[in-house]
mmCIF file of C-alpha atoms in Angstrom:
data_model
loop_
_atom_site.group_PDB
_atom_site.id
_atom_site.type_symbol
_atom_site.label_atom_id
_atom_site.label_comp_id
_atom_site.label_asym_id
_atom_site.label_seq_id
_atom_site.Cartn_x
_atom_site.Cartn_y
_atom_site.Cartn_z
ATOM 1 C CA UNK A 1389 3.560 18.883 -14.671
ATOM 2 C CA UNK A 1390 0.558 19.569 -16.862
ATOM 3 C CA UNK A 1391 -1.979 22.121 -15.708
ATOM 4 C CA UNK A 1392 -5.149 20.685 -14.221
ATOM 5 C CA UNK A 1393 -8.019 21.891 -12.086
ATOM 6 C CA UNK A 1394 -7.408 21.289 -8.401
ATOM 7 C CA UNK A 1395 -10.419 19.503 -6.901
ATOM 8 C CA UNK A 1396 -12.023 21.084 -3.806
ATOM 9 C CA UNK A 1397 -10.589 20.024 -0.473
ATOM 10 C CA UNK A 1398 -6.991 19.576 -1.619
ATOM 11 C CA UNK A 1399 -4.268 21.345 0.337
ATOM 12 C CA UNK A 1400 -1.598 21.685 -2.321
ATOM 13 C CA UNK A 1401 0.765 23.333 0.146
ATOM 14 C CA UNK A 1402 1.044 20.231 2.340
ATOM 15 C CA UNK A 1403 2.723 17.013 1.265
ATOM 16 C CA UNK A 1404 0.459 13.993 0.900
ATOM 17 C CA UNK A 1405 2.033 10.505 0.873
ATOM 18 C CA UNK A 1406 -0.104 9.334 -2.086
ATOM 19 C CA UNK A 1407 1.027 12.260 -4.243
ATOM 20 C CA UNK A 1408 4.653 11.940 -3.135
ATOM 21 C CA UNK A 1409 4.516 8.242 -4.033
ATOM 22 C CA UNK A 1410 3.065 9.220 -7.420
ATOM 23 C CA UNK A 1411 6.041 11.525 -8.022
ATOM 24 C CA UNK A 1412 8.549 8.840 -7.038
ATOM 25 C CA UNK A 1413 6.894 6.426 -9.481
ATOM 26 C CA UNK A 1414 7.156 8.978 -12.300
ATOM 27 C CA UNK A 1415 3.550 10.207 -12.184
ATOM 28 C CA UNK A 1416 2.241 13.707 -12.860
ATOM 29 C CA UNK A 1417 -0.471 14.100 -10.243
ATOM 30 C CA UNK A 1418 1.565 15.844 -7.563
ATOM 31 C CA UNK A 1419 2.338 19.335 -6.358
ATOM 32 C CA UNK A 1420 5.394 21.284 -5.309
ATOM 33 C CA UNK A 1421 5.101 20.256 -1.644
ATOM 34 C CA UNK A 1422 4.986 16.593 -2.663
ATOM 35 C CA UNK A 1423 7.971 16.925 -4.995
ATOM 36 C CA UNK A 1424 9.993 18.866 -2.432
ATOM 37 C CA UNK A 1425 9.352 16.209 0.215
ATOM 38 C CA UNK A 1426 10.361 13.463 -2.209
ATOM 39 C CA UNK A 1427 13.552 15.260 -3.207
ATOM 40 C CA UNK A 1428 14.481 15.747 0.444
ATOM 41 C CA UNK A 1429 14.018 12.030 1.039
ATOM 42 C CA UNK A 1430 16.102 11.246 -2.028
ATOM 43 C CA UNK A 1431 18.894 13.471 -0.703
ATOM 44 C CA UNK A 1432 19.077 11.576 2.587
ATOM 45 C CA UNK A 1433 18.095 8.171 1.203
ATOM 46 C CA UNK A 1434 18.943 7.944 -2.530
ATOM 47 C CA UNK A 1435 17.237 4.557 -2.816
ATOM 48 C CA UNK A 1436 13.801 6.070 -2.078
ATOM 49 C CA UNK A 1437 12.683 5.695 -5.697
ATOM 50 C CA UNK A 1438 13.922 2.070 -5.767
ATOM 51 C CA UNK A 1439 11.984 1.583 -2.554
ATOM 52 C CA UNK A 1440 8.764 2.849 -4.167
ATOM 53 C CA UNK A 1441 9.217 0.818 -7.350
ATOM 54 C CA UNK A 1442 9.964 -2.409 -5.479
ATOM 55 C CA UNK A 1443 6.937 -1.904 -3.276
ATOM 56 C CA UNK A 1444 4.754 -1.521 -6.361
ATOM 57 C CA UNK A 1445 6.232 -4.690 -7.866
ATOM 58 C CA UNK A 1446 5.477 -6.513 -4.622
ATOM 59 C CA UNK A 1447 1.840 -5.439 -4.916
ATOM 60 C CA UNK A 1448 1.686 -6.842 -8.458
ATOM 61 C CA UNK A 1449 3.204 -10.171 -7.437
ATOM 62 C CA UNK A 1450 1.026 -10.444 -4.323
ATOM 63 C CA UNK A 1451 -2.176 -9.879 -6.300
ATOM 64 C CA UNK A 1452 -0.999 -12.374 -8.919
ATOM 65 C CA UNK A 1453 -0.435 -14.964 -6.194
ATOM 66 C CA UNK A 1454 -3.796 -14.288 -4.571
ATOM 67 C CA UNK A 1455 -5.724 -14.426 -7.844
ATOM 68 C CA UNK A 1456 -3.887 -17.291 -9.505
ATOM 69 C CA UNK A 1457 -2.758 -19.574 -6.684
ATOM 70 C CA UNK A 1458 -5.163 -18.727 -3.864
ATOM 71 C CA UNK A 1459 -8.092 -18.326 -6.258
ATOM 72 C CA UNK A 1460 -9.395 -15.061 -4.797
ATOM 73 C CA UNK A 1461 -11.886 -13.031 -6.802
ATOM 74 C CA UNK A 1462 -12.406 -10.152 -4.360
ATOM 75 C CA UNK A 1463 -9.912 -7.512 -3.237
ATOM 76 C CA UNK A 1464 -10.009 -4.619 -0.777
ATOM 77 C CA UNK A 1465 -7.097 -2.212 -1.327
ATOM 78 C CA UNK A 1466 -6.903 0.315 1.521
ATOM 79 C CA UNK A 1467 -4.603 3.297 1.181
ATOM 80 C CA UNK A 1468 -4.515 2.632 -2.526
ATOM 81 C CA UNK A 1469 -3.088 5.995 -3.558
ATOM 82 C CA UNK A 1470 -3.235 7.428 -7.057
ATOM 83 C CA UNK A 1471 -3.978 5.003 -9.903
ATOM 84 C CA UNK A 1472 -0.602 3.716 -11.112
ATOM 85 C CA UNK A 1473 -0.401 0.840 -13.590
ATOM 86 C CA UNK A 1474 -0.667 -1.933 -12.937
ATOM 87 C CA UNK A 1475 -3.485 -1.423 -10.466
ATOM 88 C CA UNK A 1476 -4.955 -4.214 -8.356
ATOM 89 C CA UNK A 1477 -7.977 -4.660 -10.600
ATOM 90 C CA UNK A 1478 -5.826 -4.734 -13.745
ATOM 91 C CA UNK A 1479 -3.704 -7.547 -12.345
ATOM 92 C CA UNK A 1480 -6.602 -9.491 -10.832
ATOM 93 C CA UNK A 1481 -8.946 -9.090 -13.785
ATOM 94 C CA UNK A 1482 -6.132 -9.959 -16.173
ATOM 95 C CA UNK A 1483 -6.156 -13.378 -14.482
ATOM 96 C CA UNK A 1484 -9.882 -13.633 -13.687
ATOM 97 C CA UNK A 1485 -12.067 -11.026 -15.436
ATOM 98 C CA UNK A 1486 -14.855 -11.518 -12.883
ATOM 99 C CA UNK A 1487 -12.689 -10.167 -10.043
ATOM 100 C CA UNK A 1488 -14.219 -7.409 -7.921
ATOM 101 C CA UNK A 1489 -12.068 -4.704 -6.345
ATOM 102 C CA UNK A 1490 -12.744 -1.892 -3.876
ATOM 103 C CA UNK A 1491 -10.181 0.867 -3.418
ATOM 104 C CA UNK A 1492 -10.090 3.050 -0.295
ATOM 105 C CA UNK A 1493 -8.272 6.359 0.197
ATOM 106 C CA UNK A 1494 -8.917 9.745 1.785
ATOM 107 C CA UNK A 1495 -7.247 12.177 -0.628
ATOM 108 C CA UNK A 1496 -9.690 14.151 -2.847
ATOM 109 C CA UNK A 1497 -7.308 14.037 -5.818
ATOM 110 C CA UNK A 1498 -7.171 10.245 -5.526
ATOM 111 C CA UNK A 1499 -10.972 10.213 -5.555
ATOM 112 C CA UNK A 1500 -11.157 12.248 -8.760
ATOM 113 C CA UNK A 1501 -8.618 10.139 -10.602
ATOM 114 C CA UNK A 1502 -9.919 6.847 -9.280
ATOM 115 C CA UNK A 1503 -13.443 7.532 -10.484
ATOM 116 C CA UNK A 1504 -12.148 8.585 -13.895
ATOM 117 C CA UNK A 1505 -9.537 5.906 -14.486
ATOM 118 C CA UNK A 1506 -10.406 2.786 -12.512
ATOM 119 C CA UNK A 1507 -12.566 1.105 -15.141
ATOM 120 C CA UNK A 1508 -13.517 -2.529 -14.708
ATOM 121 C CA UNK A 1509 -14.018 -5.417 -17.067
ATOM 122 C CA UNK A 1510 -17.646 -6.061 -17.950
ATOM 123 C CA UNK A 1511 -17.538 -9.318 -15.975
ATOM 124 C CA UNK A 1512 -16.097 -7.793 -12.794
ATOM 125 C CA UNK A 1513 -16.484 -4.569 -10.842
ATOM 126 C CA UNK A 1514 -14.448 -1.810 -9.222
ATOM 127 C CA UNK A 1515 -15.517 0.779 -6.677
ATOM 128 C CA UNK A 1516 -13.839 3.582 -4.749
ATOM 129 C CA UNK A 1517 -14.585 4.408 -1.109
ATOM 130 C CA UNK A 1518 -13.626 7.838 0.186
ATOM 131 C CA UNK A 1519 -12.727 6.980 3.784
ATOM 132 C CA UNK A 1520 -9.937 7.174 6.337
ATOM 133 C CA UNK A 1521 -8.115 4.086 7.556
ATOM 134 C CA UNK A 1522 -8.337 5.481 11.075
ATOM 135 C CA UNK A 1523 -12.058 4.649 10.889
ATOM 136 C CA UNK A 1524 -12.214 0.988 9.802
ATOM 137 C CA UNK A 1525 -15.887 0.730 10.780
ATOM 138 C CA UNK A 1526 -16.807 3.343 8.154
ATOM 139 C CA UNK A 1527 -14.863 1.419 5.525
ATOM 140 C CA UNK A 1528 -16.419 -1.922 6.380
ATOM 141 C CA UNK A 1529 -19.986 -0.602 6.438
ATOM 142 C CA UNK A 1530 -19.742 1.707 3.432
ATOM 143 C CA UNK A 1531 -22.537 0.971 0.929
ATOM 144 C CA UNK A 1532 -20.158 1.083 -2.038
ATOM 145 C CA UNK A 1533 -18.030 -1.626 -0.436
ATOM 146 C CA UNK A 1534 -21.019 -3.753 0.550
ATOM 147 C CA UNK A 1535 -22.488 -3.330 -2.915
ATOM 148 C CA UNK A 1536 -19.294 -4.570 -4.570
ATOM 149 C CA UNK A 1537 -17.835 -7.218 -2.265
ATOM 150 C CA UNK A 1538 -19.503 -10.171 -0.573
ATOM 151 C CA UNK A 1539 -17.928 -10.273 2.886
ATOM 152 C CA UNK A 1540 -19.120 -13.826 3.408
ATOM 153 C CA UNK A 1541 -16.641 -14.957 0.727
ATOM 154 C CA UNK A 1542 -12.812 -14.710 0.842
ATOM 155 C CA UNK A 1543 -11.240 -11.314 0.235
ATOM 156 C CA UNK A 1544 -7.688 -10.226 -0.470
ATOM 157 C CA UNK A 1545 -7.067 -7.407 2.029
ATOM 158 C CA UNK A 1546 -4.276 -5.166 0.733
ATOM 159 C CA UNK A 1547 -2.443 -2.880 3.171
ATOM 160 C CA UNK A 1548 0.526 -1.968 1.014
ATOM 161 C CA UNK A 1549 2.903 0.771 2.206
ATOM 162 C CA UNK A 1550 0.301 2.414 4.434
ATOM 163 C CA UNK A 1551 0.675 1.300 8.058
ATOM 164 C CA UNK A 1552 4.109 2.907 8.390
ATOM 165 C CA UNK A 1553 2.226 6.232 8.389
ATOM 166 C CA UNK A 1554 0.488 5.173 11.612
ATOM 167 C CA UNK A 1555 2.535 5.781 14.779
ATOM 168 C CA UNK A 1556 1.591 3.670 17.779
ATOM 169 C CA UNK A 1557 -0.549 6.517 19.146
ATOM 170 C CA UNK A 1558 -2.992 5.894 16.280
ATOM 171 C CA UNK A 1559 -3.404 2.252 17.384
ATOM 172 C CA UNK A 1560 -2.269 0.615 14.118
ATOM 173 C CA UNK A 1561 -2.417 -2.941 15.484
ATOM 174 C CA UNK A 1562 -6.015 -2.474 16.589
ATOM 175 C CA UNK A 1563 -6.928 -1.072 13.161
ATOM 176 C CA UNK A 1564 -5.420 -4.020 11.301
ATOM 177 C CA UNK A 1565 -6.969 -6.495 13.725
ATOM 178 C CA UNK A 1566 -10.415 -4.919 13.208
ATOM 179 C CA UNK A 1567 -10.072 -5.276 9.433
ATOM 180 C CA UNK A 1568 -8.734 -8.824 9.601
ATOM 181 C CA UNK A 1569 -11.517 -9.951 11.941
ATOM 182 C CA UNK A 1570 -14.087 -8.629 9.449
ATOM 183 C CA UNK A 1571 -12.724 -10.885 6.701
ATOM 184 C CA UNK A 1572 -14.133 -14.428 6.370
ATOM 185 C CA UNK A 1573 -11.988 -17.531 6.801
ATOM 186 C CA UNK A 1574 -9.910 -18.187 3.703
ATOM 187 C CA UNK A 1575 -9.223 -14.499 3.117
ATOM 188 C CA UNK A 1576 -5.645 -13.208 2.893
ATOM 189 C CA UNK A 1577 -3.763 -10.166 4.140
ATOM 190 C CA UNK A 1578 -1.066 -8.765 1.845
ATOM 191 C CA UNK A 1579 0.998 -6.141 3.615
ATOM 192 C CA UNK A 1580 4.193 -4.146 3.229
ATOM 193 C CA UNK A 1581 5.784 -1.806 5.749
ATOM 194 C CA UNK A 1582 8.831 0.461 5.805
ATOM 195 C CA UNK A 1583 11.744 -0.507 8.037
ATOM 196 C CA UNK A 1584 15.109 0.855 9.116
ATOM 197 C CA UNK A 1585 16.379 -2.631 10.015
ATOM 198 C CA UNK A 1586 18.846 -2.799 7.136
ATOM 199 C CA UNK A 1587 20.257 0.698 7.485
ATOM 200 C CA UNK A 1588 23.467 1.649 9.237
ATOM 201 C CA UNK A 1589 23.120 3.354 12.625
ATOM 202 C CA UNK A 1590 24.338 6.617 11.070
ATOM 203 C CA UNK A 1591 21.775 6.491 8.264
ATOM 204 C CA UNK A 1592 19.009 5.593 10.716
ATOM 205 C CA UNK A 1593 19.936 8.601 12.842
ATOM 206 C CA UNK A 1594 19.857 10.868 9.765
ATOM 207 C CA UNK A 1595 16.415 9.676 8.725
ATOM 208 C CA UNK A 1596 15.039 9.789 12.272
ATOM 209 C CA UNK A 1597 16.168 13.423 12.502
ATOM 210 C CA UNK A 1598 14.634 14.206 9.095
ATOM 211 C CA UNK A 1599 11.285 12.735 10.108
ATOM 212 C CA UNK A 1600 11.354 14.593 13.419
ATOM 213 C CA UNK A 1601 11.996 17.917 11.644
ATOM 214 C CA UNK A 1602 9.274 17.311 9.073
ATOM 215 C CA UNK A 1603 6.653 16.357 11.628
ATOM 216 C CA UNK A 1604 5.572 13.585 9.279
ATOM 217 C CA UNK A 1605 3.642 10.811 11.084
ATOM 218 C CA UNK A 1606 6.015 8.081 9.947
ATOM 219 C CA UNK A 1607 6.682 4.930 11.934
ATOM 220 C CA UNK A 1608 9.167 2.552 10.302
ATOM 221 C CA UNK A 1609 9.118 -0.715 12.241
ATOM 222 C CA UNK A 1610 11.443 -3.636 12.816
ATOM 223 C CA UNK A 1611 10.741 -7.203 11.757
ATOM 224 C CA UNK A 1612 9.233 -8.228 15.096
ATOM 225 C CA UNK A 1613 6.982 -5.162 15.152
ATOM 226 C CA UNK A 1614 5.838 -5.896 11.594
ATOM 227 C CA UNK A 1615 5.217 -9.544 12.489
ATOM 228 C CA UNK A 1616 2.793 -8.426 15.209
ATOM 229 C CA UNK A 1617 0.370 -7.325 12.481
ATOM 230 C CA UNK A 1618 0.290 -10.938 11.289
ATOM 231 C CA UNK A 1619 -0.220 -12.625 14.660
ATOM 232 C CA UNK A 1620 -2.588 -15.568 14.369
ATOM 233 C CA UNK A 1621 -2.405 -15.690 10.579
ATOM 234 C CA UNK A 1622 -0.834 -18.380 8.391
ATOM 235 C CA UNK A 1623 2.212 -16.959 6.625
ATOM 236 C CA UNK A 1624 2.648 -17.902 2.981
ATOM 237 C CA UNK A 1625 6.101 -18.708 1.644
ATOM 238 C CA UNK A 1626 8.616 -17.117 1.804
ATOM 239 C CA UNK A 1627 7.303 -15.471 4.976
ATOM 240 C CA UNK A 1628 8.408 -12.008 6.061
ATOM 241 C CA UNK A 1629 11.135 -10.775 3.720
ATOM 242 C CA UNK A 1630 12.161 -7.527 2.013
ATOM 243 C CA UNK A 1631 9.666 -6.767 -0.748
ATOM 244 C CA UNK A 1632 12.436 -7.083 -3.337
ATOM 245 C CA UNK A 1633 12.750 -10.770 -2.371
ATOM 246 C CA UNK A 1634 9.089 -11.781 -2.074
ATOM 247 C CA UNK A 1635 8.499 -14.330 -4.883
ATOM 248 C CA UNK A 1636 10.761 -12.270 -7.130
ATOM 249 C CA UNK A 1637 12.380 -15.117 -9.071
ATOM 250 C CA UNK A 1638 11.057 -13.790 -12.385
ATOM 251 C CA UNK A 1639 12.121 -10.194 -11.792
ATOM 252 C CA UNK A 1640 15.128 -8.902 -13.754
ATOM 253 C CA UNK A 1641 18.549 -9.140 -12.165
ATOM 254 C CA UNK A 1642 20.345 -7.660 -10.351
ATOM 255 C CA UNK A 1643 17.833 -7.316 -7.533
ATOM 256 C CA UNK A 1644 18.105 -4.420 -5.062
ATOM 257 C CA UNK A 1645 19.624 -5.317 -1.722
ATOM 258 C CA UNK A 1646 17.433 -5.132 1.421
ATOM 259 C CA UNK A 1647 18.867 -1.767 2.443
ATOM 260 C CA UNK A 1648 17.695 -0.266 -0.860
ATOM 261 C CA UNK A 1649 14.218 -1.764 -0.658
ATOM 262 C CA UNK A 1650 13.905 -0.971 3.083
ATOM 263 C CA UNK A 1651 10.375 -2.410 3.143
ATOM 264 C CA UNK A 1652 9.160 -5.702 4.575
ATOM 265 C CA UNK A 1653 6.478 -7.622 2.755
ATOM 266 C CA UNK A 1654 4.345 -10.636 3.562
ATOM 267 C CA UNK A 1655 1.164 -12.404 2.555
ATOM 268 C CA UNK A 1656 -0.774 -14.436 5.118
ATOM 269 C CA UNK A 1657 -3.955 -16.510 5.086
ATOM 270 C CA UNK A 1658 -6.696 -15.597 7.538
ATOM 271 C CA UNK A 1659 -7.862 -18.867 9.167
#
């Protein structure tokens, strides 16, 4: 990768999911630890790159649905990761230039790139909040969020490929519930989450052992566990499905099978 100055606060010797995801998507803002982790995953699960690409396509289609069909003009993307086209604001503002988007992440390199690259249309706005999802109160009360979004009007809450880094000990259901309850009626939650449901028992055992050795705080969940995040919400069609199948009629064929995508996706209205 090209040489660049490492911003303060970055531990380049430890893998970070945002930078590993960047590598899997073909980006350049990653370090050796991130690339090594990705290559190890690819060795045990060759479809990892397909998994990342399909998740990104789900994000694009979900934002398109929320902006075009649901009519949302505000988006809160938590765990956004490194800017990778198309970003939420690019999709939303391509449909409605007045759309306003707040990104949230806790990696210093994401902060540097977000501030440099996430430029808005003149009619809309984008902002970046440097905060940790484990502290939803800080996110919801951050002045940059409150100065960009009007939390009395519907918001598209995006939790894409982030909650599977939250084992139960970190209280992921409580975190999501806190965020959902802060959104006004008519808002939507768009969410994706890694799963082992479609893998063979042997492959599941391999990946479980890999995660245990790495010490990575990963928590792939089954369909019922994923559905718990959406309790009390109104699921949009087609409900909970692999991300490769969520409103993917216009995507090129052949589509990946569920075992290759290995991620559930859903969009639900907050009543």
